[in-house]
Short mmCIF file of C-alpha atoms and ligand atoms in Angstrom, two decimals:
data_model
loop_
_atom_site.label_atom_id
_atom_site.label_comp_id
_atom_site.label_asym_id
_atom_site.label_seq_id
_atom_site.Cartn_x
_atom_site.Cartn_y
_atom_site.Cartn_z
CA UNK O 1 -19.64 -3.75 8.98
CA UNK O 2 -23.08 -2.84 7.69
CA UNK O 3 -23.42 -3.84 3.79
CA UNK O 4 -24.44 -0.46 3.07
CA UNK O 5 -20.60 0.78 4.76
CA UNK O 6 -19.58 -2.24 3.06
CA UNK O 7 -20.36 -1.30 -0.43
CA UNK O 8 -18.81 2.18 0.20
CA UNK O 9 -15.25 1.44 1.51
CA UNK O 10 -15.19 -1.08 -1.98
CA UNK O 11 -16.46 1.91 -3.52
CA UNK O 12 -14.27 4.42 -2.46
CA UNK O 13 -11.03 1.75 -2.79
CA UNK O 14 -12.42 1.56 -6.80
CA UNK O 15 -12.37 5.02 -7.50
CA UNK O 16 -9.91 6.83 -4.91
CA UNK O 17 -7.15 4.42 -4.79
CA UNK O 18 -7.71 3.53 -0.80
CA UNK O 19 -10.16 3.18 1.76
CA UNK O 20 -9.84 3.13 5.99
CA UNK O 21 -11.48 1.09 7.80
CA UNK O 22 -11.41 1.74 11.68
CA UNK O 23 -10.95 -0.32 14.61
CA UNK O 24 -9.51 -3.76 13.35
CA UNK O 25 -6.71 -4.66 15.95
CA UNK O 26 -7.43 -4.37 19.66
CA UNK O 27 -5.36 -2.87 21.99
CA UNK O 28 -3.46 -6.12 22.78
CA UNK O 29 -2.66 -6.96 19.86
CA UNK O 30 -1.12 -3.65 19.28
CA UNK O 31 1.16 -4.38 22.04
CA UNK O 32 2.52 -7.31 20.89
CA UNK O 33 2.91 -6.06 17.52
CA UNK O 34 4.58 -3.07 18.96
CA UNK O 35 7.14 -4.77 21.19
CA UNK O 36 7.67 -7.43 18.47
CA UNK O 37 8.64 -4.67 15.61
CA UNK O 38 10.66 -3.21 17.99
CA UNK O 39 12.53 -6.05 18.97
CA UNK O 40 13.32 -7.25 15.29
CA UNK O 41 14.30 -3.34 14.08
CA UNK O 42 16.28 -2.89 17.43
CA UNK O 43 18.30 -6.20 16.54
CA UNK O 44 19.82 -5.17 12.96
CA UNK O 45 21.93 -2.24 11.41
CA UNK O 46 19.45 0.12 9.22
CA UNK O 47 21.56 0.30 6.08
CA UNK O 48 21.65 3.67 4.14
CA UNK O 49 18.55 3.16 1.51
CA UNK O 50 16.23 2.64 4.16
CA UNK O 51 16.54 6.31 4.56
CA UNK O 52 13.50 7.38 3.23
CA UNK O 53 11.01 4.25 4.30
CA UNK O 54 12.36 4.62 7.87
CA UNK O 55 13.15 0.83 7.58
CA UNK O 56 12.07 -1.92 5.04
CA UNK O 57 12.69 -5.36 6.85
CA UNK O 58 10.44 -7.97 5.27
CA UNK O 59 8.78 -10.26 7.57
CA UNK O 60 7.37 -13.41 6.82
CA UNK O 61 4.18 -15.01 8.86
CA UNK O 62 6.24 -18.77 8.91
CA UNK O 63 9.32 -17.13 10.85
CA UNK O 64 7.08 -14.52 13.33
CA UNK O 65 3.91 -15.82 14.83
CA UNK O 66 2.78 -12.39 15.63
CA UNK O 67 2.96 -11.72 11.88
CA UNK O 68 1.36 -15.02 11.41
CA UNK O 69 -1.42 -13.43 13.70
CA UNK O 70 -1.93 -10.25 11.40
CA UNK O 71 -2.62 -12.18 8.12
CA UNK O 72 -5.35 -14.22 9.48
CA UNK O 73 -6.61 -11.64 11.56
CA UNK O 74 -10.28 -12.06 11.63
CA UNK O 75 -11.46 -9.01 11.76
CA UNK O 76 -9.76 -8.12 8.93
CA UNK O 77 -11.02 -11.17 7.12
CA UNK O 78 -14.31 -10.08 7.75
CA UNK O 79 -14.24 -6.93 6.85
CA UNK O 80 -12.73 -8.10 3.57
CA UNK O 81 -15.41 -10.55 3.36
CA UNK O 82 -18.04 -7.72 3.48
CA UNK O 83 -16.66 -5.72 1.13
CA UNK O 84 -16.15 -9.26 -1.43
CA UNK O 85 -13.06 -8.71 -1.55
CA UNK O 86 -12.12 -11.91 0.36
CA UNK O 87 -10.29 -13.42 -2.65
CA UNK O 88 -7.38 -11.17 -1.60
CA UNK O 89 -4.74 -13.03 -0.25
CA UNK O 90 -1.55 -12.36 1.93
CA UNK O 91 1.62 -12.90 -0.47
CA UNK O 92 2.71 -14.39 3.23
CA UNK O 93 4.31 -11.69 5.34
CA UNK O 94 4.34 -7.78 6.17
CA UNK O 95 7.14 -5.06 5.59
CA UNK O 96 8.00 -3.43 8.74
CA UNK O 97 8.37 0.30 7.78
CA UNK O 98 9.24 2.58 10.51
CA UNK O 99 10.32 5.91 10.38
CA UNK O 100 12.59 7.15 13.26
CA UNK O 101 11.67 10.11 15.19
CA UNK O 102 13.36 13.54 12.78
CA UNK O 103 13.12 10.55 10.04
CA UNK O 104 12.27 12.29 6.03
CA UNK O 105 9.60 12.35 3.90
CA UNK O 106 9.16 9.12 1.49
CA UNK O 107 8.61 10.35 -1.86
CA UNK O 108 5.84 10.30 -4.48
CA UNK O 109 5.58 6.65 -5.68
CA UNK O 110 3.59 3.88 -7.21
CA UNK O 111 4.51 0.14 -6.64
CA UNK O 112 2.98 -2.09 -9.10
CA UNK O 113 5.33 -3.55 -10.92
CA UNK O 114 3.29 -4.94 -13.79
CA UNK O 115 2.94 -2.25 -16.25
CA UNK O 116 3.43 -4.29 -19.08
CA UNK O 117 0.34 -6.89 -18.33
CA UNK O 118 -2.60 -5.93 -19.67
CA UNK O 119 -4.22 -6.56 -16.45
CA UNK O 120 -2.77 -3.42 -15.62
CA UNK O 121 -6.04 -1.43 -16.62
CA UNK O 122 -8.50 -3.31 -14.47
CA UNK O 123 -11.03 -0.86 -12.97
CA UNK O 124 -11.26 -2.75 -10.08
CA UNK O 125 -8.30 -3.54 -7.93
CA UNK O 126 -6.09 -6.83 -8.26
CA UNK O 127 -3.12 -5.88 -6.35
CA UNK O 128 -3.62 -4.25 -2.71
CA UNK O 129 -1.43 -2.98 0.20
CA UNK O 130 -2.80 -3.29 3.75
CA UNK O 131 -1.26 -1.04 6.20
CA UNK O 132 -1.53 -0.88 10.22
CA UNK O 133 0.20 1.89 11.79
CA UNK O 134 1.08 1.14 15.05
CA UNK O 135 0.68 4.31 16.52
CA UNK O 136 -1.74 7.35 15.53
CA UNK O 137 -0.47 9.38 12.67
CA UNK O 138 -0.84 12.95 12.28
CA UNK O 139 0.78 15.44 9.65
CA UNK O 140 3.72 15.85 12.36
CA UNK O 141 4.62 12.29 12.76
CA UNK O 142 4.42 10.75 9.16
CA UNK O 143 1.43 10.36 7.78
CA UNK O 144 0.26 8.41 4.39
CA UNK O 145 -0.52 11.01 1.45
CA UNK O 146 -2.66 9.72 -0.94
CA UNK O 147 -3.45 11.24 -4.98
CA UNK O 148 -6.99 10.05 -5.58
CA UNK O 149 -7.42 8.25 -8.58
CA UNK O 150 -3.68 8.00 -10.09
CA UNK O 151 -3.87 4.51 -9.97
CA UNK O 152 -6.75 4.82 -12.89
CA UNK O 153 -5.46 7.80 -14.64
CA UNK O 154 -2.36 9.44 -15.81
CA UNK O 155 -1.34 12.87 -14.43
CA UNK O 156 1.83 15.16 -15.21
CA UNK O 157 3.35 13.83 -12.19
CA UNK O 158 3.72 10.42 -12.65
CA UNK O 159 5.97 10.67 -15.81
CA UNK O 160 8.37 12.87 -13.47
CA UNK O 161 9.03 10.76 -10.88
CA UNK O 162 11.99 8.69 -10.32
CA UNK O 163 10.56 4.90 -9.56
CA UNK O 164 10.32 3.65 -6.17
CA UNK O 165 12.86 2.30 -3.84
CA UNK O 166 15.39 -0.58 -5.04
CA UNK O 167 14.09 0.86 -8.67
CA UNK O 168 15.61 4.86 -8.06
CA UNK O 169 13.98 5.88 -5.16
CA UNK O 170 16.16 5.17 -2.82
CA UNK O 171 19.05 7.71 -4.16
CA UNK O 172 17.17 10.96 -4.58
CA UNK O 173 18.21 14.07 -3.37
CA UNK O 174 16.10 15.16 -0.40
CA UNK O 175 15.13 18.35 -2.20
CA UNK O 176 14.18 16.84 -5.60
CA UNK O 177 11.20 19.35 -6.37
CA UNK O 178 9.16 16.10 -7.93
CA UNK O 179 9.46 12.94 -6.28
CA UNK O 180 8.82 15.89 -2.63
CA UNK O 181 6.23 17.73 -4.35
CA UNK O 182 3.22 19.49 -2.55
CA UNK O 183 0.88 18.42 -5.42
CA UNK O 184 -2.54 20.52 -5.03
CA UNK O 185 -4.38 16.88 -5.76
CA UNK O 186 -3.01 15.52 -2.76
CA UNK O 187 -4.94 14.29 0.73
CA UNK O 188 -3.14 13.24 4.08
CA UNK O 189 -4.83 10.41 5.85
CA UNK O 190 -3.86 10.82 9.53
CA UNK O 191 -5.29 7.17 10.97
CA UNK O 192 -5.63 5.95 14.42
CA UNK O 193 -3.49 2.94 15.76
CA UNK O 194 -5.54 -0.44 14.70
CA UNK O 195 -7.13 1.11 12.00
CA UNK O 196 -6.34 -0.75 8.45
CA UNK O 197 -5.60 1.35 5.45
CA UNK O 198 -6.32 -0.50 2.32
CA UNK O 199 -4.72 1.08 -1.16
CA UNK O 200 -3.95 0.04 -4.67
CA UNK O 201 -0.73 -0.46 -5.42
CA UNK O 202 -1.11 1.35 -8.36
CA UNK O 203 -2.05 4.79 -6.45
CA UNK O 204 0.46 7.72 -6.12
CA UNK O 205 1.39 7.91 -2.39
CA UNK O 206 4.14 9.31 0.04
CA UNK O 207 4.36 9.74 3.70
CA UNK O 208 4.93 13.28 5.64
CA UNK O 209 8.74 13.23 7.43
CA UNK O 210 8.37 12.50 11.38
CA UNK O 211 9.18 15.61 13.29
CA UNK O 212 7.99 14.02 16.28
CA UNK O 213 10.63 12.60 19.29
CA UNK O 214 8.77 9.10 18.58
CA UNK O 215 9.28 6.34 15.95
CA UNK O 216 6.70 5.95 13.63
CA UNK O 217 6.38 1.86 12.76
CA UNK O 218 3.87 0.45 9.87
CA UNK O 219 3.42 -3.06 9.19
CA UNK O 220 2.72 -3.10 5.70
CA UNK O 221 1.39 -6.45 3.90
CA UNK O 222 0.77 -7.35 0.57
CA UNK O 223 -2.11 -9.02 -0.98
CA UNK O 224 -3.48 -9.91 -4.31
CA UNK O 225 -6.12 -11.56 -5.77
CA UNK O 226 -6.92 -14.18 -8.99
CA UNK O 227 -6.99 -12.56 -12.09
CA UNK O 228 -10.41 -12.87 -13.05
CA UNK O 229 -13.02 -10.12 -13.32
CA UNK O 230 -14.73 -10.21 -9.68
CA UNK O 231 -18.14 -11.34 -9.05
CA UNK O 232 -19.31 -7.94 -8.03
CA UNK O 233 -18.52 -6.18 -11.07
CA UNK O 234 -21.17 -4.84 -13.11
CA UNK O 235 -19.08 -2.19 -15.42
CA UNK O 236 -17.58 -2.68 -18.27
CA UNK O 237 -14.53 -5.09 -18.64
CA UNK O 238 -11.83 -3.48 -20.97
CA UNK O 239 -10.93 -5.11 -24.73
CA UNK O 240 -7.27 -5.71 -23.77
CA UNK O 241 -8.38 -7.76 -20.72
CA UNK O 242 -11.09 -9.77 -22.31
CA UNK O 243 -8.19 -10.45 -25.22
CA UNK O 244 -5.32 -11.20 -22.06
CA UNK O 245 -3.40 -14.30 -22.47
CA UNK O 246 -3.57 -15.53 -19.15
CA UNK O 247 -0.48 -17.62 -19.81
CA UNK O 248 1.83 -14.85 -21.12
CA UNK O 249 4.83 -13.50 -19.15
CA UNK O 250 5.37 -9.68 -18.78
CA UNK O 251 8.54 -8.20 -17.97
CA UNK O 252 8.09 -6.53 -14.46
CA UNK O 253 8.72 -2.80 -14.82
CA UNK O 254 7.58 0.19 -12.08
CA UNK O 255 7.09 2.60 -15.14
CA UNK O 256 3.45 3.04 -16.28
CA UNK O 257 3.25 2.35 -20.07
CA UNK O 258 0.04 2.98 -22.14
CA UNK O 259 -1.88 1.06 -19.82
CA UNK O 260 -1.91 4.11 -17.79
CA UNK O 261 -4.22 6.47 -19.65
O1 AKG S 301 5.53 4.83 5.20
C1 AKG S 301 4.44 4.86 4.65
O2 AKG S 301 3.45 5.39 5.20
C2 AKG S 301 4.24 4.26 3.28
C3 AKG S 301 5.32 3.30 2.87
C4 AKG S 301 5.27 2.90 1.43
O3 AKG S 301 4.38 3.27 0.71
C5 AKG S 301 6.34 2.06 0.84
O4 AKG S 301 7.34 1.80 1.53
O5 AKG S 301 6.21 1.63 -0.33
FE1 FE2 S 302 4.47 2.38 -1.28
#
């Protein structure tokens, strides 16, 4: 990755809420990772709340070497290097998300669960999903859906929606008019296999239902970084984080307070 690329995927990730970045895994890998997700989701019952995230089997890198693999994939680390964001790191496994073929929309969601650390306002991201889909996405099979900039700023949505998953999420009605909204804001982001999606977890983002005959598997991995204010940041650093006892404890809670302005 040039520097000048570089600089704009960090860019975009800092304002948008996400950033792609094509052609990480080879084909091989994507075999293995293929055959070894379906393996592990063919060998268990999907309960009921997995109904909307397809599936939602955590994986950790010290049980699955092919998992072990993906989190110190190198070109991944480089690319991450590039953009200096290499103090991310992997929180130690990936969430296997796969929605069946004729599998539902997920809903309109967040997933930082931090709202009531300060830390919460950082311009710059802190707290970072990294997604592979294992096979291309299109608007037909289940693509991500993205609301630029919600993890920065506050819109009419967010105080409608249920929160995510084990929070609320996972008991919706299918036709709740909010949490399956067709916001105007919103952009799909149909990837190829191999390609990493990198988003905040603070962003607004759902995935299209599969109508295809084929599942639809992600391998979904969390990562976070110190909380300092990075090297490469030249803006401003907000009052409440300059004043944030580093040694406090906040109650985790999915609903944005005021530090969502
Ligand atoms: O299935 C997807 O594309 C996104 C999954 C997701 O955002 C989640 O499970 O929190
Ligand atoms: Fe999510």
């Amino acid at each position: 990755m040039t520097p000048d690329v570089a600089l704009q995927k960090r860019n975009q990730l800092i304002q948008d809420g996400y950033c792609v970045i094509d052609d990480i895994l080879t084909e091989d890998f994507l075999d293995d990772l293929r055959r070894e997700s379906d393996r592990l989701l063919d060998s268990m019952e999907h309960p009921p709340h997995w109904k909307y995230q397809g599936s939602d089997l955590h994986v950790r890198g010290s049980d699955e070497p092919v998992i072990d693999r993906l989190i110190h994939w190198e070109p991944a680390r480089d690319a991450l290097e590039a953009m200096e964001l290499g103090d991310f790191k992997s929180h130690g496994g990936f969430i296997i998300l796969s929605k069946p073929a004729g599998g539902p929309p997920l809903y309109w969601h967040q997933d930082w669960m931090g709202w009531n650390d300060p830390i919460s306002v950082a311009p710059w991201p802190q707290y970072l999903f990294f997604s592979y889909y294992l096979i291309d996405t299109t608007l037909e099979n289940g693509c991500l859906r993205i609301i630029p900039g919600t993890h920065l700023k506050r819109i009419p949505l967010q105080d409608r929606l249920v929160p995510a998953h084990a929070q609320g999420g996972y008991y919706v009605a299918e036709d709740d008019p909010d949490m399956f909204c067709d916001h105007p804001d919103a952009v799909d982001l149909p990837v190829k296999a191999g390609s990493l999606v990198i988003a905040e977890g603070r962003v607004l983002h759902a995935a299209r239902g599969n109508q295809s005959n084929q599942r639809r598997t992600l391998l979904l991995g969390w990562h976070s970084r110190p909380q300092t204010v990075p090297a490469y940041w030249t803006g401003e650093v907000p009052e409440v984080i300059r004043r944030r006892d580093p040694n406090a404890k906040y109650e985790p809670t999915r609903v944005p307070g005021e530090y969502l302005v």
